[in-house]
Amino acid sequence: MTSFKNGWHWFNSNVWWWLKEDGKYRRMGYVVAWFLLSGGLLIGALTAPHVSNVDDTPLNQYLDFSGDSPASMRLTYKAYSPQKQRLVLRLNVKSSTADPTQQVIDNDLKFKVATANPTQAIVKVIPTTLNHFVVLIDHLAPKFSAIQVKVKTETPQTTTGGTIQKGGSLAFIINEKSSLIDSHLPQLTRRQYAQQAVEADLKLEQKRQVSQNQIIKKARAAIAADDEKITALNKDVKYQTTSQKSQTKEAVASLKQDQSGNQQTIKAAERAIINSQGRVSLLQEKQQAIANGTYQLPAPTKTIRIK
């Protein structure tokens, strides 16, 4: 009996105590794990992108304006930095008609930006170069869910009855999701974006001029080669039979026709270079105006709530 009591005392003081203490620690571990898991889920829910139930507008897909506007527009770039609280969009507009009286110009376009969740972000629309825009949305905190950029056009049209307004509207949807995030988004000013676009256009014009000069060089080389062929054909024509002379005459006529085509190519390339030089001159004027602050950019606006 004494040995049983001693055994029970040993079990109670060692094994049972360990089981109770171990259970207590396990329960504490469960509680700590629950708090950590809940906290992680809460943080994830707060920081994760909040996507709306409306699909994104695809990049580089032209959307037509509603109504009778002869224009369409596309979204070419989008990026968001949660750290800088900035969303950057690039847009491009084109007209479906070559009639200059119906062309859509920068001043014809009105932008209105709305968010799915309440926010007081600042919207800055920058007409960078012809038919191209950068839209900066600053102070845009995470959890905005989605952005709607509505663009309205009102183009004055002169008719026999007077001047009327032709126009329409379209909307781009940008959802807040991980593919939108760019942590290295540069913090450029409006003027820096405008300067950047002008510099890109100047480089493009330089490439166009180089390309046209190459076309001129090749066309002139072809004309010179045809001259040599014509000289060679005419050299022995007095020793040819009537049939051979007829063939030579046809060959020379074909070569001269080829030369005429190359002369037209040269003239077209020279006109293209002159036009490009004119655009370069205007771009340089714009570049100077941006640098000295005389180039007027549209006033910033505020976002509204999507209705």
PDB file of C-alpha atoms in Angstrom:
ATOM      1  CA  MET A   1       0.000   0.000   0.000  1.00  0.00           C
ATOM      2  CA  THR A   2       2.821   2.361   0.870  1.00  0.00           C
ATOM      3  CA  SER A   3       4.528   1.614  -2.420  1.00  0.00           C
ATOM      4  CA  PHE A   4       1.265   2.397  -4.265  1.00  0.00           C
ATOM      5  CA  LYS A   5       0.963   5.743  -2.458  1.00  0.00           C
ATOM      6  CA  ASN A   6       4.578   6.513  -3.229  1.00  0.00           C
ATOM      7  CA  GLY A   7       4.025   5.617  -6.883  1.00  0.00           C
ATOM      8  CA  TRP A   8       0.886   7.767  -7.097  1.00  0.00           C
ATOM      9  CA  HIS A   9       2.689  10.652  -5.449  1.00  0.00           C
ATOM     10  CA  TRP A  10       5.524  10.357  -7.968  1.00  0.00           C
ATOM     11  CA  PHE A  11       3.067  10.170 -10.891  1.00  0.00           C
ATOM     12  CA  ASN A  12       1.064  13.145  -9.592  1.00  0.00           C
ATOM     13  CA  SER A  13       4.114  15.317  -8.956  1.00  0.00           C
ATOM     14  CA  ASN A  14       5.943  14.482 -12.163  1.00  0.00           C
ATOM     15  CA  VAL A  15       3.855  13.016 -14.991  1.00  0.00           C
ATOM     16  CA  TRP A  16       0.489  14.635 -14.197  1.00  0.00           C
ATOM     17  CA  TRP A  17       2.119  18.009 -13.552  1.00  0.00           C
ATOM     18  CA  TRP A  18       3.906  17.764 -16.892  1.00  0.00           C
ATOM     19  CA  LEU A  19       0.690  16.887 -18.688  1.00  0.00           C
ATOM     20  CA  LYS A  20      -1.141  19.827 -17.112  1.00  0.00           C
ATOM     21  CA  GLU A  21       1.700  22.254 -17.818  1.00  0.00           C
ATOM     22  CA  ASP A  22       2.134  20.942 -21.347  1.00  0.00           C
ATOM     23  CA  GLY A  23      -1.593  21.371 -22.003  1.00  0.00           C
ATOM     24  CA  LYS A  24      -1.454  24.925 -20.682  1.00  0.00           C
ATOM     25  CA  TYR A  25       1.465  25.772 -22.964  1.00  0.00           C
ATOM     26  CA  ARG A  26      -0.255  24.127 -25.885  1.00  0.00           C
ATOM     27  CA  ARG A  27      -3.395  26.160 -25.253  1.00  0.00           C
ATOM     28  CA  MET A  28      -1.294  29.311 -25.040  1.00  0.00           C
ATOM     29  CA  GLY A  29       0.373  28.326 -28.319  1.00  0.00           C
ATOM     30  CA  TYR A  30      -3.020  27.884 -29.955  1.00  0.00           C
ATOM     31  CA  VAL A  31      -4.110  31.329 -28.778  1.00  0.00           C
ATOM     32  CA  VAL A  32      -0.887  32.978 -30.006  1.00  0.00           C
ATOM     33  CA  ALA A  33      -1.138  31.167 -33.358  1.00  0.00           C
ATOM     34  CA  TRP A  34      -4.763  32.257 -33.720  1.00  0.00           C
ATOM     35  CA  PHE A  35      -3.852  35.897 -33.091  1.00  0.00           C
ATOM     36  CA  LEU A  36      -0.941  35.745 -35.531  1.00  0.00           C
ATOM     37  CA  LEU A  37      -3.090  34.135 -38.217  1.00  0.00           C
ATOM     38  CA  SER A  38      -5.939  36.599 -37.704  1.00  0.00           C
ATOM     39  CA  GLY A  39      -3.524  39.532 -37.727  1.00  0.00           C
ATOM     40  CA  GLY A  40      -1.887  38.298 -40.904  1.00  0.00           C
ATOM     41  CA  LEU A  41      -5.231  37.877 -42.616  1.00  0.00           C
ATOM     42  CA  LEU A  42      -6.323  41.330 -41.471  1.00  0.00           C
ATOM     43  CA  ILE A  43      -3.111  42.965 -42.694  1.00  0.00           C
ATOM     44  CA  GLY A  44      -3.396  41.084 -45.970  1.00  0.00           C
ATOM     45  CA  ALA A  45      -6.974  42.226 -46.408  1.00  0.00           C
ATOM     46  CA  LEU A  46      -6.017  45.818 -45.700  1.00  0.00           C
ATOM     47  CA  THR A  47      -2.987  45.900 -47.988  1.00  0.00           C
ATOM     48  CA  ALA A  48      -4.126  43.645 -50.835  1.00  0.00           C
ATOM     49  CA  PRO A  49      -5.394  45.288 -54.037  1.00  0.00           C
ATOM     50  CA  HIS A  50      -9.181  45.730 -54.145  1.00  0.00           C
ATOM     51  CA  VAL A  51     -10.452  44.815 -57.600  1.00  0.00           C
ATOM     52  CA  SER A  52     -13.882  45.990 -58.744  1.00  0.00           C
ATOM     53  CA  ASN A  53     -16.368  43.765 -60.547  1.00  0.00           C
ATOM     54  CA  VAL A  54     -15.812  45.679 -63.820  1.00  0.00           C
ATOM     55  CA  ASP A  55     -13.190  44.428 -66.291  1.00  0.00           C
ATOM     56  CA  ASP A  56     -10.059  46.430 -67.042  1.00  0.00           C
ATOM     57  CA  THR A  57      -9.862  48.324 -70.314  1.00  0.00           C
ATOM     58  CA  PRO A  58      -7.202  46.479 -72.367  1.00  0.00           C
ATOM     59  CA  LEU A  59      -4.029  48.329 -73.306  1.00  0.00           C
ATOM     60  CA  ASN A  60      -3.592  49.544 -76.900  1.00  0.00           C
ATOM     61  CA  GLN A  61      -7.210  48.887 -77.847  1.00  0.00           C
ATOM     62  CA  TYR A  62      -8.920  51.879 -79.435  1.00  0.00           C
ATOM     63  CA  LEU A  63     -12.330  52.800 -78.023  1.00  0.00           C
ATOM     64  CA  ASP A  64     -14.750  54.823 -80.132  1.00  0.00           C
ATOM     65  CA  PHE A  65     -16.376  57.918 -78.728  1.00  0.00           C
ATOM     66  CA  SER A  66     -20.135  57.651 -78.445  1.00  0.00           C
ATOM     67  CA  GLY A  67     -22.288  59.982 -80.493  1.00  0.00           C
ATOM     68  CA  ASP A  68     -21.060  61.533 -83.724  1.00  0.00           C
ATOM     69  CA  SER A  69     -17.438  62.226 -82.809  1.00  0.00           C
ATOM     70  CA  PRO A  70     -15.057  61.103 -85.599  1.00  0.00           C
ATOM     71  CA  ALA A  71     -12.398  59.970 -83.127  1.00  0.00           C
ATOM     72  CA  SER A  72     -11.223  57.077 -80.994  1.00  0.00           C
ATOM     73  CA  MET A  73      -8.824  56.759 -78.071  1.00  0.00           C
ATOM     74  CA  ARG A  74      -6.625  54.108 -76.467  1.00  0.00           C
ATOM     75  CA  LEU A  75      -4.794  53.527 -73.194  1.00  0.00           C
ATOM     76  CA  THR A  76      -1.124  52.775 -73.924  1.00  0.00           C
ATOM     77  CA  TYR A  77       0.406  52.636 -70.418  1.00  0.00           C
ATOM     78  CA  LYS A  78      -0.670  52.354 -66.779  1.00  0.00           C
ATOM     79  CA  ALA A  79       1.303  52.025 -63.524  1.00  0.00           C
ATOM     80  CA  TYR A  80       0.631  52.668 -59.839  1.00  0.00           C
ATOM     81  CA  SER A  81       3.012  53.225 -56.918  1.00  0.00           C
ATOM     82  CA  PRO A  82       1.390  52.662 -53.482  1.00  0.00           C
ATOM     83  CA  GLN A  83       4.440  54.248 -51.813  1.00  0.00           C
ATOM     84  CA  LYS A  84       4.240  57.438 -53.900  1.00  0.00           C
ATOM     85  CA  GLN A  85       0.424  57.213 -54.074  1.00  0.00           C
ATOM     86  CA  ARG A  86       0.577  58.021 -57.774  1.00  0.00           C
ATOM     87  CA  LEU A  87      -1.140  56.484 -60.799  1.00  0.00           C
ATOM     88  CA  VAL A  88       0.265  57.291 -64.251  1.00  0.00           C
ATOM     89  CA  LEU A  89      -1.704  56.756 -67.467  1.00  0.00           C
ATOM     90  CA  ARG A  90      -0.757  57.430 -71.078  1.00  0.00           C
ATOM     91  CA  LEU A  91      -3.485  57.973 -73.677  1.00  0.00           C
ATOM     92  CA  ASN A  92      -3.525  58.466 -77.431  1.00  0.00           C
ATOM     93  CA  VAL A  93      -6.361  59.869 -79.571  1.00  0.00           C
ATOM     94  CA  LYS A  94      -6.814  59.582 -83.341  1.00  0.00           C
ATOM     95  CA  SER A  95      -9.385  60.869 -85.814  1.00  0.00           C
ATOM     96  CA  SER A  96     -11.134  58.598 -88.289  1.00  0.00           C
ATOM     97  CA  THR A  97     -11.199  61.322 -90.943  1.00  0.00           C
ATOM     98  CA  ALA A  98      -8.503  63.242 -92.792  1.00  0.00           C
ATOM     99  CA  ASP A  99     -10.727  66.321 -92.995  1.00  0.00           C
ATOM    100  CA  PRO A 100      -8.863  68.990 -90.956  1.00  0.00           C
ATOM    101  CA  THR A 101     -12.154  70.728 -90.086  1.00  0.00           C
ATOM    102  CA  GLN A 102     -13.261  67.588 -88.216  1.00  0.00           C
ATOM    103  CA  GLN A 103      -9.987  66.749 -86.490  1.00  0.00           C
ATOM    104  CA  VAL A 104     -10.089  66.439 -82.692  1.00  0.00           C
ATOM    105  CA  ILE A 105      -7.582  68.743 -80.988  1.00  0.00           C
ATOM    106  CA  ASP A 106      -6.342  68.837 -77.388  1.00  0.00           C
ATOM    107  CA  ASN A 107      -8.691  71.631 -76.329  1.00  0.00           C
ATOM    108  CA  ASP A 108     -11.714  69.626 -77.502  1.00  0.00           C
ATOM    109  CA  LEU A 109     -11.117  66.924 -74.873  1.00  0.00           C
ATOM    110  CA  LYS A 110     -12.369  67.126 -71.286  1.00  0.00           C
ATOM    111  CA  PHE A 111     -11.218  64.604 -68.655  1.00  0.00           C
ATOM    112  CA  LYS A 112     -13.111  63.537 -65.534  1.00  0.00           C
ATOM    113  CA  VAL A 113     -11.620  60.950 -63.146  1.00  0.00           C
ATOM    114  CA  ALA A 114     -13.695  59.013 -60.610  1.00  0.00           C
ATOM    115  CA  THR A 115     -12.820  56.333 -58.025  1.00  0.00           C
ATOM    116  CA  ALA A 116     -14.895  53.411 -56.760  1.00  0.00           C
ATOM    117  CA  ASN A 117     -13.997  54.195 -53.135  1.00  0.00           C
ATOM    118  CA  PRO A 118     -14.017  57.732 -51.683  1.00  0.00           C
ATOM    119  CA  THR A 119     -10.754  59.629 -52.151  1.00  0.00           C
ATOM    120  CA  GLN A 120      -9.580  63.178 -52.776  1.00  0.00           C
ATOM    121  CA  ALA A 121      -6.828  62.502 -55.292  1.00  0.00           C
ATOM    122  CA  ILE A 122      -5.473  65.262 -57.523  1.00  0.00           C
ATOM    123  CA  VAL A 123      -5.763  64.809 -61.300  1.00  0.00           C
ATOM    124  CA  LYS A 124      -3.278  66.429 -63.695  1.00  0.00           C
ATOM    125  CA  VAL A 125      -3.808  66.060 -67.442  1.00  0.00           C
ATOM    126  CA  ILE A 126      -0.723  66.786 -69.545  1.00  0.00           C
ATOM    127  CA  PRO A 127      -1.080  67.210 -73.333  1.00  0.00           C
ATOM    128  CA  THR A 128       2.464  66.063 -74.088  1.00  0.00           C
ATOM    129  CA  THR A 129       2.661  66.023 -77.888  1.00  0.00           C
ATOM    130  CA  LEU A 130       0.089  66.000 -80.679  1.00  0.00           C
ATOM    131  CA  ASN A 131      -2.739  63.571 -79.787  1.00  0.00           C
ATOM    132  CA  HIS A 132      -0.863  62.179 -76.768  1.00  0.00           C
ATOM    133  CA  PHE A 133      -1.695  62.713 -73.093  1.00  0.00           C
ATOM    134  CA  VAL A 134      -0.291  61.767 -69.705  1.00  0.00           C
ATOM    135  CA  VAL A 135      -2.776  61.630 -66.812  1.00  0.00           C
ATOM    136  CA  LEU A 136      -1.219  61.873 -63.329  1.00  0.00           C
ATOM    137  CA  ILE A 137      -3.394  60.966 -60.343  1.00  0.00           C
ATOM    138  CA  ASP A 138      -1.594  61.971 -57.135  1.00  0.00           C
ATOM    139  CA  HIS A 139      -2.446  61.394 -53.441  1.00  0.00           C
ATOM    140  CA  LEU A 140      -4.224  58.203 -54.494  1.00  0.00           C
ATOM    141  CA  ALA A 141      -4.030  55.985 -51.406  1.00  0.00           C
ATOM    142  CA  PRO A 142      -4.312  52.182 -51.671  1.00  0.00           C
ATOM    143  CA  LYS A 143      -7.786  50.592 -51.563  1.00  0.00           C
ATOM    144  CA  PHE A 144      -9.177  52.912 -54.242  1.00  0.00           C
ATOM    145  CA  SER A 145     -10.500  49.702 -55.883  1.00  0.00           C
ATOM    146  CA  ALA A 146     -10.923  51.107 -59.391  1.00  0.00           C
ATOM    147  CA  ILE A 147     -10.467  54.266 -61.427  1.00  0.00           C
ATOM    148  CA  GLN A 148     -12.758  55.468 -64.196  1.00  0.00           C
ATOM    149  CA  VAL A 149     -11.289  57.990 -66.636  1.00  0.00           C
ATOM    150  CA  LYS A 150     -14.114  59.532 -68.629  1.00  0.00           C
ATOM    151  CA  VAL A 151     -13.152  61.556 -71.688  1.00  0.00           C
ATOM    152  CA  LYS A 152     -15.624  63.833 -73.424  1.00  0.00           C
ATOM    153  CA  THR A 153     -15.092  65.544 -76.758  1.00  0.00           C
ATOM    154  CA  GLU A 154     -16.880  68.591 -78.109  1.00  0.00           C
ATOM    155  CA  THR A 155     -15.666  69.580 -81.557  1.00  0.00           C
ATOM    156  CA  PRO A 156     -17.132  72.713 -83.184  1.00  0.00           C
ATOM    157  CA  GLN A 157     -18.369  71.914 -86.709  1.00  0.00           C
ATOM    158  CA  THR A 158     -19.252  74.641 -89.227  1.00  0.00           C
ATOM    159  CA  THR A 159     -22.259  73.867 -91.416  1.00  0.00           C
ATOM    160  CA  THR A 160     -24.525  75.856 -93.709  1.00  0.00           C
ATOM    161  CA  GLY A 161     -26.769  76.444 -90.713  1.00  0.00           C
ATOM    162  CA  GLY A 162     -23.952  77.780 -88.552  1.00  0.00           C
ATOM    163  CA  THR A 163     -21.613  76.247 -85.967  1.00  0.00           C
ATOM    164  CA  ILE A 164     -22.737  73.172 -84.044  1.00  0.00           C
ATOM    165  CA  GLN A 165     -21.052  70.989 -81.428  1.00  0.00           C
ATOM    166  CA  LYS A 166     -20.285  67.403 -82.420  1.00  0.00           C
ATOM    167  CA  GLY A 167     -19.078  65.120 -79.693  1.00  0.00           C
ATOM    168  CA  GLY A 168     -19.304  62.019 -77.597  1.00  0.00           C
ATOM    169  CA  SER A 169     -17.677  60.301 -74.651  1.00  0.00           C
ATOM    170  CA  LEU A 170     -15.873  57.127 -73.619  1.00  0.00           C
ATOM    171  CA  ALA A 171     -14.501  55.677 -70.387  1.00  0.00           C
ATOM    172  CA  PHE A 172     -11.424  53.692 -69.376  1.00  0.00           C
ATOM    173  CA  ILE A 173     -11.485  51.399 -66.318  1.00  0.00           C
ATOM    174  CA  ILE A 174      -8.302  50.681 -64.343  1.00  0.00           C
ATOM    175  CA  ASN A 175      -8.598  48.177 -61.494  1.00  0.00           C
ATOM    176  CA  GLU A 176      -6.342  48.149 -58.452  1.00  0.00           C
ATOM    177  CA  LYS A 177      -4.449  44.877 -58.755  1.00  0.00           C
ATOM    178  CA  SER A 178      -0.922  43.559 -58.397  1.00  0.00           C
ATOM    179  CA  SER A 179      -0.072  43.793 -62.119  1.00  0.00           C
ATOM    180  CA  LEU A 180      -0.664  47.560 -61.937  1.00  0.00           C
ATOM    181  CA  ILE A 181       1.962  48.134 -59.241  1.00  0.00           C
ATOM    182  CA  ASP A 182       5.363  49.599 -60.149  1.00  0.00           C
ATOM    183  CA  SER A 183       7.494  50.363 -57.092  1.00  0.00           C
ATOM    184  CA  HIS A 184      10.083  52.142 -59.266  1.00  0.00           C
ATOM    185  CA  LEU A 185       7.663  54.633 -60.803  1.00  0.00           C
ATOM    186  CA  PRO A 186       9.592  57.928 -61.208  1.00  0.00           C
ATOM    187  CA  GLN A 187       8.306  61.000 -59.364  1.00  0.00           C
ATOM    188  CA  LEU A 188       8.375  63.354 -62.357  1.00  0.00           C
ATOM    189  CA  THR A 189       6.653  66.734 -62.471  1.00  0.00           C
ATOM    190  CA  ARG A 190       4.123  67.713 -65.120  1.00  0.00           C
ATOM    191  CA  ARG A 191       6.736  69.750 -66.974  1.00  0.00           C
ATOM    192  CA  GLN A 192       9.223  66.877 -66.839  1.00  0.00           C
ATOM    193  CA  TYR A 193       6.651  64.550 -68.426  1.00  0.00           C
ATOM    194  CA  ALA A 194       5.992  67.154 -71.133  1.00  0.00           C
ATOM    195  CA  GLN A 195       9.737  67.605 -71.739  1.00  0.00           C
ATOM    196  CA  GLN A 196      10.231  63.844 -71.859  1.00  0.00           C
ATOM    197  CA  ALA A 197       7.539  63.497 -74.538  1.00  0.00           C
ATOM    198  CA  VAL A 198       8.979  66.340 -76.641  1.00  0.00           C
ATOM    199  CA  GLU A 199      12.468  64.806 -76.457  1.00  0.00           C
ATOM    200  CA  ALA A 200      11.050  61.448 -77.588  1.00  0.00           C
ATOM    201  CA  ASP A 201       9.326  63.135 -80.541  1.00  0.00           C
ATOM    202  CA  LEU A 202      12.532  64.970 -81.486  1.00  0.00           C
ATOM    203  CA  LYS A 203      14.413  61.654 -81.558  1.00  0.00           C
ATOM    204  CA  LEU A 204      11.623  60.165 -83.676  1.00  0.00           C
ATOM    205  CA  GLU A 205      11.885  63.032 -86.184  1.00  0.00           C
ATOM    206  CA  GLN A 206      15.653  62.559 -86.361  1.00  0.00           C
ATOM    207  CA  LYS A 207      15.141  58.867 -87.155  1.00  0.00           C
ATOM    208  CA  ARG A 208      12.604  59.784 -89.839  1.00  0.00           C
ATOM    209  CA  GLN A 209      15.064  62.176 -91.473  1.00  0.00           C
ATOM    210  CA  VAL A 210      17.840  59.567 -91.417  1.00  0.00           C
ATOM    211  CA  SER A 211      15.438  57.045 -92.971  1.00  0.00           C
ATOM    212  CA  GLN A 212      14.378  59.473 -95.725  1.00  0.00           C
ATOM    213  CA  ASN A 213      18.016  60.340 -96.485  1.00  0.00           C
ATOM    214  CA  GLN A 214      18.752  56.626 -96.877  1.00  0.00           C
ATOM    215  CA  ILE A 215      15.841  56.362 -99.322  1.00  0.00           C
ATOM    216  CA  ILE A 216      17.251  59.294-101.330  1.00  0.00           C
ATOM    217  CA  LYS A 217      20.735  57.744-101.338  1.00  0.00           C
ATOM    218  CA  LYS A 218      19.439  54.393-102.640  1.00  0.00           C
ATOM    219  CA  ALA A 219      17.260  56.054-105.296  1.00  0.00           C
ATOM    220  CA  ARG A 220      20.181  58.149-106.579  1.00  0.00           C
ATOM    221  CA  ALA A 221      22.404  55.069-106.700  1.00  0.00           C
ATOM    222  CA  ALA A 222      19.725  53.253-108.718  1.00  0.00           C
ATOM    223  CA  ILE A 223      19.471  56.186-111.158  1.00  0.00           C
ATOM    224  CA  ALA A 224      23.265  56.191-111.610  1.00  0.00           C
ATOM    225  CA  ALA A 225      23.280  52.440-112.230  1.00  0.00           C
ATOM    226  CA  ASP A 226      20.516  52.827-114.830  1.00  0.00           C
ATOM    227  CA  ASP A 227      22.552  55.587-116.541  1.00  0.00           C
ATOM    228  CA  GLU A 228      25.472  53.175-116.910  1.00  0.00           C
ATOM    229  CA  LYS A 229      23.175  50.502-118.355  1.00  0.00           C
ATOM    230  CA  ILE A 230      21.659  52.973-120.837  1.00  0.00           C
ATOM    231  CA  THR A 231      25.133  54.108-121.940  1.00  0.00           C
ATOM    232  CA  ALA A 232      26.215  50.502-122.446  1.00  0.00           C
ATOM    233  CA  LEU A 233      23.067  49.671-124.438  1.00  0.00           C
ATOM    234  CA  ASN A 234      23.408  52.706-126.704  1.00  0.00           C
ATOM    235  CA  LYS A 235      27.137  52.159-127.284  1.00  0.00           C
ATOM    236  CA  ASP A 236      26.749  49.398-129.880  1.00  0.00           C
ATOM    237  CA  VAL A 237      23.295  50.240-131.205  1.00  0.00           C
ATOM    238  CA  LYS A 238      24.674  51.237-134.648  1.00  0.00           C
ATOM    239  CA  TYR A 239      25.971  47.692-135.088  1.00  0.00           C
ATOM    240  CA  GLN A 240      22.645  46.063-134.216  1.00  0.00           C
ATOM    241  CA  THR A 241      19.990  44.664-136.490  1.00  0.00           C
ATOM    242  CA  THR A 242      16.557  46.230-136.691  1.00  0.00           C
ATOM    243  CA  SER A 243      15.173  43.617-134.292  1.00  0.00           C
ATOM    244  CA  GLN A 244      18.035  44.159-131.840  1.00  0.00           C
ATOM    245  CA  LYS A 245      17.604  47.937-132.027  1.00  0.00           C
ATOM    246  CA  SER A 246      13.930  47.529-131.165  1.00  0.00           C
ATOM    247  CA  GLN A 247      14.828  45.425-128.121  1.00  0.00           C
ATOM    248  CA  THR A 248      17.465  47.950-127.059  1.00  0.00           C
ATOM    249  CA  LYS A 249      14.976  50.795-127.418  1.00  0.00           C
ATOM    250  CA  GLU A 250      12.483  48.960-125.182  1.00  0.00           C
ATOM    251  CA  ALA A 251      15.178  48.230-122.581  1.00  0.00           C
ATOM    252  CA  VAL A 252      16.289  51.875-122.521  1.00  0.00           C
ATOM    253  CA  ALA A 253      12.664  53.042-122.182  1.00  0.00           C
ATOM    254  CA  SER A 254      12.172  50.652-119.253  1.00  0.00           C
ATOM    255  CA  LEU A 255      15.330  51.928-117.544  1.00  0.00           C
ATOM    256  CA  LYS A 256      14.257  55.547-118.046  1.00  0.00           C
ATOM    257  CA  GLN A 257      10.839  54.734-116.591  1.00  0.00           C
ATOM    258  CA  ASP A 258      12.605  53.218-113.582  1.00  0.00           C
ATOM    259  CA  GLN A 259      14.672  56.400-113.270  1.00  0.00           C
ATOM    260  CA  SER A 260      11.508  58.512-113.389  1.00  0.00           C
ATOM    261  CA  GLY A 261      10.037  56.458-110.544  1.00  0.00           C
ATOM    262  CA  ASN A 262      13.188  56.944-108.476  1.00  0.00           C
ATOM    263  CA  GLN A 263      13.099  60.697-109.158  1.00  0.00           C
ATOM    264  CA  GLN A 264       9.549  60.778-107.739  1.00  0.00           C
ATOM    265  CA  THR A 265      10.766  58.795-104.726  1.00  0.00           C
ATOM    266  CA  ILE A 266      13.515  61.371-104.140  1.00  0.00           C
ATOM    267  CA  LYS A 267      11.056  64.279-104.362  1.00  0.00           C
ATOM    268  CA  ALA A 268       8.670  62.607-101.895  1.00  0.00           C
ATOM    269  CA  ALA A 269      11.529  61.912 -99.458  1.00  0.00           C
ATOM    270  CA  GLU A 270      12.769  65.502 -99.741  1.00  0.00           C
ATOM    271  CA  ARG A 271       9.251  66.792 -98.975  1.00  0.00           C
ATOM    272  CA  ALA A 272       9.079  64.448 -95.983  1.00  0.00           C
ATOM    273  CA  ILE A 273      12.398  65.821 -94.689  1.00  0.00           C
ATOM    274  CA  ILE A 274      11.196  69.428 -95.084  1.00  0.00           C
ATOM    275  CA  ASN A 275       7.981  68.594 -93.195  1.00  0.00           C
ATOM    276  CA  SER A 276       9.994  66.842 -90.489  1.00  0.00           C
ATOM    277  CA  GLN A 277      12.297  69.849 -90.154  1.00  0.00           C
ATOM    278  CA  GLY A 278       9.203  72.030 -89.668  1.00  0.00           C
ATOM    279  CA  ARG A 279       7.954  69.737 -86.907  1.00  0.00           C
ATOM    280  CA  VAL A 280      11.391  69.782 -85.275  1.00  0.00           C
ATOM    281  CA  SER A 281      11.354  73.578 -85.253  1.00  0.00           C
ATOM    282  CA  LEU A 282       7.923  73.630 -83.566  1.00  0.00           C
ATOM    283  CA  LEU A 283       8.965  70.969 -81.054  1.00  0.00           C
ATOM    284  CA  GLN A 284      12.059  72.965 -80.145  1.00  0.00           C
ATOM    285  CA  GLU A 285       9.887  76.052 -79.596  1.00  0.00           C
ATOM    286  CA  LYS A 286       7.613  74.000 -77.345  1.00  0.00           C
ATOM    287  CA  GLN A 287      10.625  72.591 -75.515  1.00  0.00           C
ATOM    288  CA  GLN A 288      11.864  76.124 -74.822  1.00  0.00           C
ATOM    289  CA  ALA A 289       8.408  77.262 -73.656  1.00  0.00           C
ATOM    290  CA  ILE A 290       8.178  74.326 -71.238  1.00  0.00           C
ATOM    291  CA  ALA A 291      11.655  75.076 -69.898  1.00  0.00           C
ATOM    292  CA  ASN A 292      10.995  78.782 -69.257  1.00  0.00           C
ATOM    293  CA  GLY A 293       7.488  78.221 -67.873  1.00  0.00           C
ATOM    294  CA  THR A 294       5.524  79.990 -70.609  1.00  0.00           C
ATOM    295  CA  TYR A 295       3.900  76.753 -71.809  1.00  0.00           C
ATOM    296  CA  GLN A 296       0.511  76.595 -70.106  1.00  0.00           C
ATOM    297  CA  LEU A 297      -0.617  73.244 -68.711  1.00  0.00           C
ATOM    298  CA  PRO A 298      -4.259  72.566 -67.746  1.00  0.00           C
ATOM    299  CA  ALA A 299      -5.141  73.277 -64.106  1.00  0.00           C
ATOM    300  CA  PRO A 300      -5.277  70.226 -61.775  1.00  0.00           C
ATOM    301  CA  THR A 301      -8.698  68.859 -60.756  1.00  0.00           C
ATOM    302  CA  LYS A 302      -9.959  66.467 -58.059  1.00  0.00           C
ATOM    303  CA  THR A 303     -11.351  62.980 -58.390  1.00  0.00           C
ATOM    304  CA  ILE A 304     -15.028  62.266 -57.778  1.00  0.00           C
ATOM    305  CA  ARG A 305     -16.913  59.121 -56.739  1.00  0.00           C
ATOM    306  CA  ILE A 306     -18.053  56.740 -59.474  1.00  0.00           C
ATOM    307  CA  LYS A 307     -21.827  57.011 -59.741  1.00  0.00           C
TER     308      LYS A 307
END
